[in-house]
Short mmCIF file of C-alpha atoms in Angstrom, two decimals:
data_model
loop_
_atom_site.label_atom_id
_atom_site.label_comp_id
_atom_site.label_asym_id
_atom_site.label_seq_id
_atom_site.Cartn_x
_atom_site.Cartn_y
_atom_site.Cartn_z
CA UNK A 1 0.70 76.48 -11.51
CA UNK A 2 -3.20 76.62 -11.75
CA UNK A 3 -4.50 75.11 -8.79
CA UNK A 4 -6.92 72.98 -11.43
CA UNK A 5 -5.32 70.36 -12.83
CA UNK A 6 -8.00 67.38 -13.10
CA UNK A 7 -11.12 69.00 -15.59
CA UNK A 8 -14.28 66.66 -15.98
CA UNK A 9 -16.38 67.57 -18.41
CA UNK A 10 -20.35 67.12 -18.59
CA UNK A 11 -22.01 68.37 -21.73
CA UNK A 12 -25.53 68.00 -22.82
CA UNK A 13 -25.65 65.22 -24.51
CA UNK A 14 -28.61 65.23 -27.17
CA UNK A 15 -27.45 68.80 -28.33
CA UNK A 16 -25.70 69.19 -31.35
CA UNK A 17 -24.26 72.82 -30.70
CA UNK A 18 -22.97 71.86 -27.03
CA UNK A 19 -21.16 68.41 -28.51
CA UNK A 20 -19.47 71.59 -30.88
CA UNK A 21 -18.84 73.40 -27.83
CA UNK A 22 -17.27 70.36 -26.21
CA UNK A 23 -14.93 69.33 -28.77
CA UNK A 24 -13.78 73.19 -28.97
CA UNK A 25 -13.11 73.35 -24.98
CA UNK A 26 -11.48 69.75 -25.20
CA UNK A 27 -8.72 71.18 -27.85
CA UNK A 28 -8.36 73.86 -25.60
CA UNK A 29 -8.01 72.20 -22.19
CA UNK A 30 -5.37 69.52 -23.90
CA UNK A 31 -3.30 71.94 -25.96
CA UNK A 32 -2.86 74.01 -22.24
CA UNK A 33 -1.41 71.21 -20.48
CA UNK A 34 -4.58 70.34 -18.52
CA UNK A 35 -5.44 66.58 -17.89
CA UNK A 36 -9.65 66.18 -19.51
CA UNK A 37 -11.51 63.32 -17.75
CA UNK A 38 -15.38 62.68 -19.58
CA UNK A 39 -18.12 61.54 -17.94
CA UNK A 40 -19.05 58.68 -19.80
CA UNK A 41 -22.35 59.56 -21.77
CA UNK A 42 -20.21 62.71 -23.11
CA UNK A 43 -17.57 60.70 -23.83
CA UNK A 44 -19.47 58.57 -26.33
CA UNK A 45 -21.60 61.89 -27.58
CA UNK A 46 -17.65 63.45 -28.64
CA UNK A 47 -16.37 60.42 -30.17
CA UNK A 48 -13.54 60.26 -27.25
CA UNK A 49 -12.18 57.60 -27.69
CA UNK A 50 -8.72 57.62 -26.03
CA UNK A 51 -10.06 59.95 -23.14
CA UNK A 52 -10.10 59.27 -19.64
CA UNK A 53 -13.90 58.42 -18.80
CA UNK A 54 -15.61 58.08 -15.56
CA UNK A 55 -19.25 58.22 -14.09
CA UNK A 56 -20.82 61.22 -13.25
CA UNK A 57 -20.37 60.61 -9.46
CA UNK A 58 -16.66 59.42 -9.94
CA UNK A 59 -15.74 62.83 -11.69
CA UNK A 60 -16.15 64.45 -8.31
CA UNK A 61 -12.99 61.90 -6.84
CA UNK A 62 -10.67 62.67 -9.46
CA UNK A 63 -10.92 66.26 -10.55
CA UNK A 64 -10.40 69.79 -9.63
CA UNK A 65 -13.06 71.45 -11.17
CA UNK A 66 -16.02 70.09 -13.30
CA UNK A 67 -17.13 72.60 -16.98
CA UNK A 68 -20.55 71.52 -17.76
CA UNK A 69 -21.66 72.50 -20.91
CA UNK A 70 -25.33 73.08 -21.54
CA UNK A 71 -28.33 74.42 -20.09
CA UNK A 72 -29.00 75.08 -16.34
CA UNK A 73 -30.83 71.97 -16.11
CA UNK A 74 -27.60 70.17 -17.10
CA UNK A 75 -25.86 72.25 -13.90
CA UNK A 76 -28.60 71.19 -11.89
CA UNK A 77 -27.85 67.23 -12.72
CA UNK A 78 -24.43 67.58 -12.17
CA UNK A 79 -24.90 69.48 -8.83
CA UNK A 80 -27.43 66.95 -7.35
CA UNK A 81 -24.67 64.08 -8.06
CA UNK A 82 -21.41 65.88 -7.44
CA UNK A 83 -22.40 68.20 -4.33
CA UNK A 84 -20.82 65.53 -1.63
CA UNK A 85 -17.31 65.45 -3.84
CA UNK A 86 -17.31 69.85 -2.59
CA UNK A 87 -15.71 69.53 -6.12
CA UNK A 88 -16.66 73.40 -8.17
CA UNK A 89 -18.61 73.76 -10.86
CA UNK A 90 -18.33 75.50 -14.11
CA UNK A 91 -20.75 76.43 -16.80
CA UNK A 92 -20.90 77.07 -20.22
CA UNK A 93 -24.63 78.17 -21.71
CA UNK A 94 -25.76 76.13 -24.49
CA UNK A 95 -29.32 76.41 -23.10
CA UNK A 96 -31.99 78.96 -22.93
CA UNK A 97 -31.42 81.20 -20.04
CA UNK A 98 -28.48 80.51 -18.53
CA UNK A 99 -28.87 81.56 -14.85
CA UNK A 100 -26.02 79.08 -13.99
CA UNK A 101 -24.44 78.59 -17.52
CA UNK A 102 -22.83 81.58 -17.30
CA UNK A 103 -20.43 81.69 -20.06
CA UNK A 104 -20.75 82.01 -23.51
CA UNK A 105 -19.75 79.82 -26.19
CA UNK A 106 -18.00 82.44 -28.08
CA UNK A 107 -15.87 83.16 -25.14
CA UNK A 108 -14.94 79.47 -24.02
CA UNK A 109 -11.07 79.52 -24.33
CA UNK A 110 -10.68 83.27 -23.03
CA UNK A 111 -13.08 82.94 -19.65
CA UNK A 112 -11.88 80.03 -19.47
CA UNK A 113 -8.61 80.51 -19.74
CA UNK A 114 -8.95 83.37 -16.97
CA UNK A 115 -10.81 80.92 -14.23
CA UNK A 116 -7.51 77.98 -14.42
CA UNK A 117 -5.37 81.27 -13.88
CA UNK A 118 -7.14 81.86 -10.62
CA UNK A 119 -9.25 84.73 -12.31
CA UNK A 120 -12.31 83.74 -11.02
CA UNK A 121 -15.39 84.57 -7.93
CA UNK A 122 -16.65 81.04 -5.98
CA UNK A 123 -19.94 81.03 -4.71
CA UNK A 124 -21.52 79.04 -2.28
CA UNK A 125 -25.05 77.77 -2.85
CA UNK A 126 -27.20 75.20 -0.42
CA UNK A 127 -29.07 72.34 -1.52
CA UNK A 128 -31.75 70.74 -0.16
CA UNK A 129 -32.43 66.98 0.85
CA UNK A 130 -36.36 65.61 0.42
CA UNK A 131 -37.75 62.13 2.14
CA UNK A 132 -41.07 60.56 1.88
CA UNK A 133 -42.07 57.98 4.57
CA UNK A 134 -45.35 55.80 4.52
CA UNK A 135 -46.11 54.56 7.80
CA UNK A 136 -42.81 55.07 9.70
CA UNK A 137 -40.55 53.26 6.84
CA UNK A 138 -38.66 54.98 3.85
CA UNK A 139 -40.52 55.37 0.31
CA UNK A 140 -38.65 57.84 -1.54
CA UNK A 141 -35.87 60.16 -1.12
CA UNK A 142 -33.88 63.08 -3.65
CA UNK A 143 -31.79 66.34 -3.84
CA UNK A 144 -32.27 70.08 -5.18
CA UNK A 145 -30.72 72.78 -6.12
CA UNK A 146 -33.67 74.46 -7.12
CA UNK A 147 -36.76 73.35 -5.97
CA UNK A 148 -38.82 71.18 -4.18
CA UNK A 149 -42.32 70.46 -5.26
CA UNK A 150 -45.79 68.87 -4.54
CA UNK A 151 -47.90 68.71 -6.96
CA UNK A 152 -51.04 66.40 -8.42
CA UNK A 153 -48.97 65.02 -10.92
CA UNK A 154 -51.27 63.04 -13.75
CA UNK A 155 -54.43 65.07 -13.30
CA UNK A 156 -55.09 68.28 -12.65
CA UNK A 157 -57.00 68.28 -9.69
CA UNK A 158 -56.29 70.67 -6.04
CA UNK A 159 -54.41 68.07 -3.52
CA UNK A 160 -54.70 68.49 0.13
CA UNK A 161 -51.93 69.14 2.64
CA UNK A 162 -50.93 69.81 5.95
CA UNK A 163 -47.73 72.25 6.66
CA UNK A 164 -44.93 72.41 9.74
CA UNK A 165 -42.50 74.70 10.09
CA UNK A 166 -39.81 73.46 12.78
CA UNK A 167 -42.33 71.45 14.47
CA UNK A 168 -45.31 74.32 14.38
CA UNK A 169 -48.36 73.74 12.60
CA UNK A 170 -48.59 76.87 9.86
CA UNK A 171 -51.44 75.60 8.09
CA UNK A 172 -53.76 72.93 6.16
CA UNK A 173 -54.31 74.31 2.20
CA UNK A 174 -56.20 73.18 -0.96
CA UNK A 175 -54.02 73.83 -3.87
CA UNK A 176 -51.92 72.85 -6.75
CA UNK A 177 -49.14 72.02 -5.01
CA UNK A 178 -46.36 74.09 -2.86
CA UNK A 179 -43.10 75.25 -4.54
CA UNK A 180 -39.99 74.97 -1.44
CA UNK A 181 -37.11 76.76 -3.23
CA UNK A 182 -33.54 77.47 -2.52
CA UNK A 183 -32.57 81.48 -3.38
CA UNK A 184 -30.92 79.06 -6.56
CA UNK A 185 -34.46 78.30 -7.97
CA UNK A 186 -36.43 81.54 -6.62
CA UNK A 187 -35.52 82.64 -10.42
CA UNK A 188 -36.89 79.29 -11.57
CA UNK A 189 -40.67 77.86 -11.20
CA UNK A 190 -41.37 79.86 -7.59
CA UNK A 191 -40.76 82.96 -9.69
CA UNK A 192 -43.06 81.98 -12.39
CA UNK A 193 -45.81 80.72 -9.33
CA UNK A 194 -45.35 84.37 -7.73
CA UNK A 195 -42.29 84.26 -5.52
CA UNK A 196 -39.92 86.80 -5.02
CA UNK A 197 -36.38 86.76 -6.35
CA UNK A 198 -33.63 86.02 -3.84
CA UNK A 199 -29.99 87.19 -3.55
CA UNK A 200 -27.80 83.87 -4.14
CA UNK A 201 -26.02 84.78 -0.53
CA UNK A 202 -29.24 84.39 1.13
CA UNK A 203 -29.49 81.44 3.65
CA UNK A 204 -33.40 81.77 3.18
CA UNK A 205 -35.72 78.83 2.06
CA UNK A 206 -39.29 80.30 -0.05
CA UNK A 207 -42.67 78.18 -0.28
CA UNK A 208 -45.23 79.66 -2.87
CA UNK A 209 -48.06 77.82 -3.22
CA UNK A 210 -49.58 76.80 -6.74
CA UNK A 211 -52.67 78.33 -6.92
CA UNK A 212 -54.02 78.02 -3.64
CA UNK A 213 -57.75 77.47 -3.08
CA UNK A 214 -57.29 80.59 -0.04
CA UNK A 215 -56.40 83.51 -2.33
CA UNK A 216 -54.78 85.40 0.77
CA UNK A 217 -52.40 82.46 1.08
CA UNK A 218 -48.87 84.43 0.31
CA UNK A 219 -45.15 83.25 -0.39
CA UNK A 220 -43.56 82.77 2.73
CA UNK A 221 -39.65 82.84 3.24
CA UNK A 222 -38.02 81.81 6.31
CA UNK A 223 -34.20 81.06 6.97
CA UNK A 224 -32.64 78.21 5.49
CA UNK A 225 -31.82 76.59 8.52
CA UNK A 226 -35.42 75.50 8.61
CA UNK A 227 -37.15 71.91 8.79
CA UNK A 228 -40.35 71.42 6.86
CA UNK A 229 -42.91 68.65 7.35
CA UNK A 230 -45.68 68.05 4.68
CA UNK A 231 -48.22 65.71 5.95
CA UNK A 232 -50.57 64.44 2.75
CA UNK A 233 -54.50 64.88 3.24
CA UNK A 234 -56.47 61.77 3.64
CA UNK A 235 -59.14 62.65 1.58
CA UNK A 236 -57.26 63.46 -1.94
CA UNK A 237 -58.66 62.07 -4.77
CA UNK A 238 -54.93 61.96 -6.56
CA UNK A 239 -51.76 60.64 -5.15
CA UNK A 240 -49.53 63.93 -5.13
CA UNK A 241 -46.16 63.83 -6.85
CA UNK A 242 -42.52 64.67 -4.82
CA UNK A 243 -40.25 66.39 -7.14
CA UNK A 244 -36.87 67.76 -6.81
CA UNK A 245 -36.04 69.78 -9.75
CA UNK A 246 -38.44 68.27 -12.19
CA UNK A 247 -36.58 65.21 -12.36
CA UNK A 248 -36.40 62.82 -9.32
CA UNK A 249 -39.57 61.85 -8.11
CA UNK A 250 -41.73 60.31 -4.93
CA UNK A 251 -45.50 59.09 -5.99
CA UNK A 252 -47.38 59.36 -2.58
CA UNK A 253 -50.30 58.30 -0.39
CA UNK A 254 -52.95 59.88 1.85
CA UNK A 255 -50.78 59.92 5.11
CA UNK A 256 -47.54 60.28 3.80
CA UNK A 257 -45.49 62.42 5.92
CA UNK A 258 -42.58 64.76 3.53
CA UNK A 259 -39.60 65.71 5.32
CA UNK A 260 -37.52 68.33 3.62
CA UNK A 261 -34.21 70.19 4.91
CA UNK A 262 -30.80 72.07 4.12
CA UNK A 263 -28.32 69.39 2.52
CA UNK A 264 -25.33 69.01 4.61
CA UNK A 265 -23.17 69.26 1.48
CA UNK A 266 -22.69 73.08 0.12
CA UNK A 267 -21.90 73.08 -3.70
CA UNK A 268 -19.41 75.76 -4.89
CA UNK A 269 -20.02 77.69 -7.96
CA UNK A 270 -17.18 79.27 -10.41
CA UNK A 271 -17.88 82.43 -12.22
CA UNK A 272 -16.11 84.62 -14.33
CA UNK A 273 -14.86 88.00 -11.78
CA UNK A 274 -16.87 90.11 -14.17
CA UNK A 275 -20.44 87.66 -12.67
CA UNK A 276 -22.94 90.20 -12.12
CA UNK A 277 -26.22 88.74 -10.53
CA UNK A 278 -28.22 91.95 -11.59
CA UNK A 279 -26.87 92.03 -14.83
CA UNK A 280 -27.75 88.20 -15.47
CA UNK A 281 -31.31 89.61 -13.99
CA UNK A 282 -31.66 92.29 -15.83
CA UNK A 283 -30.59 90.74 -19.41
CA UNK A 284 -32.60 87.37 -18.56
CA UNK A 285 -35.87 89.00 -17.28
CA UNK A 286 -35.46 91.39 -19.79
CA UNK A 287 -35.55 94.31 -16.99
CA UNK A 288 -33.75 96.75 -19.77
CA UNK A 289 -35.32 100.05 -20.08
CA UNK A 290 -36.82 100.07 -24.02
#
């Protein structure tokens, strides 16, 4: 007996092929015997109308694994909301890249098919949690998987900031903004800002800074055990944006004072047993010899 018996399913809603691929993996998952619970948005895109539907953050009480079928920005939702639930997470690429989205849509009912049989790897990735205080009291707060960044938002302008490390002052830059990224999103924006690419199994933590006014200003990693303070300049002339993987976001102040640290909550990761992280490298980065 599979030791997944509960599947949610999240699928990217305002795409036409993953509502295909949705429909395809529901026949499947039924016709096996599984139980299918929706989260409600998909529910409506698939026409489900006698399905069991739930929210996004309920899915993580009631199943066994969660298939989310889209891009890895649709992973990336579903892991900020369902990370606390330690419930896994399966993808299916009907994005562009597909750094998370593993599997294709050709090979839904064989891979799988091969994961509910216990033919699977689990991975273990960290998130990290972001707060913004304004005098002492709580403004803003969010989640990544990927990234954390500061940048001037509306205008293109270089923002100020201060930078702590564990309590030690590393330094005050002129910049863009500062990329703080899991080894998740060091294939994401910090690679396109200059980062280096990290090993999933790292517990290491990457800040690249956007274009810094200092050209001898470097990508730094540390270990992911690490507590970073961000203390905004007083003399900006924008009011820098918080974001945690381009969605959730914290407008600040001169003054404000950005906490940012390992979530407590690990989220686990389901891949086919063929998952090759330099394979996905090499055919995503297009490192093939031509």
């Amino acid at each position: 007996m599979s030791e997944f018996q509960n599947i949610g399913l999240i699928g990217r809603t305002e795409s036409d092929s993953a509502v295909v691929s949705l429909k395809r993996l529901m026949v499947f998952l039924e016709r096996e015997g599984y139980t299918v619970v929706l989260e409600k948005e998909t529910a409506a895109a698939v026409s489900a109308l006698n399905a069991q539907i739930s929210s996004k953050e309920k899915l993580g009480e009631l199943c066994d694994l969660v298939i989310v079928v889209g891009g890895d920005g649709s992973l990336l939702a579903a892991a900020r909301a369902l990370a606390k639930f330690s419930v896994p997470l399966l993808g299916i690429n009907r994005g562009r890249l597909g750094f998370l989205t593993d599997i294709s849509p050709d090979e839904v009912e064989r891979k799988v098919g091969e994961v509910l049989v216990g033919k699977y790897m689990a991975e273990s990735r960290f998130l990290l949690d972001m707060s913004v205080t304004r005098a002492g009291k709580p403004l803003g707060k969010g989640s990544a998987l990927n990234d954390v960044v500061i940048h001037p938002g509306e205008f293109i302008r270089m923002i100020e900031f201060d930078l702590f490390i564990d309590g030690q002052f590393v330094y005050a830059q002129r910049s863009d903004g500062l990329i703080i990224s899991t080894p998740t999103g060091s294939t994401a924006y910090a690679l396109s800002g200059g980062g280096p690419i990290m090993h999933p199994k790292l517990d290491a933590i990457v800040l690249v800074p956007l274009n810094p006014h200092t050209l001898s200003s470097r990508p730094i990693v540390v270990e992911g055990s690490s507590e970073f303070k961000i203390v905004v300049g007083e003399y900006n002339t924008t009011n820098p944006y918080v974001t945690c993987d381009g969605h959730e976001q914290v407008v600040t102040n001169p003054g404000d004072i950005i906490r940012i640290h390992k979530k407590p909550h690990r989220l686990t990761l389901v891949h086919p047993l063929e998952h090759n992280f330099y394979e996905i490298c090499r055919k995503k980065l297009n490192w093939q010899l031509s």
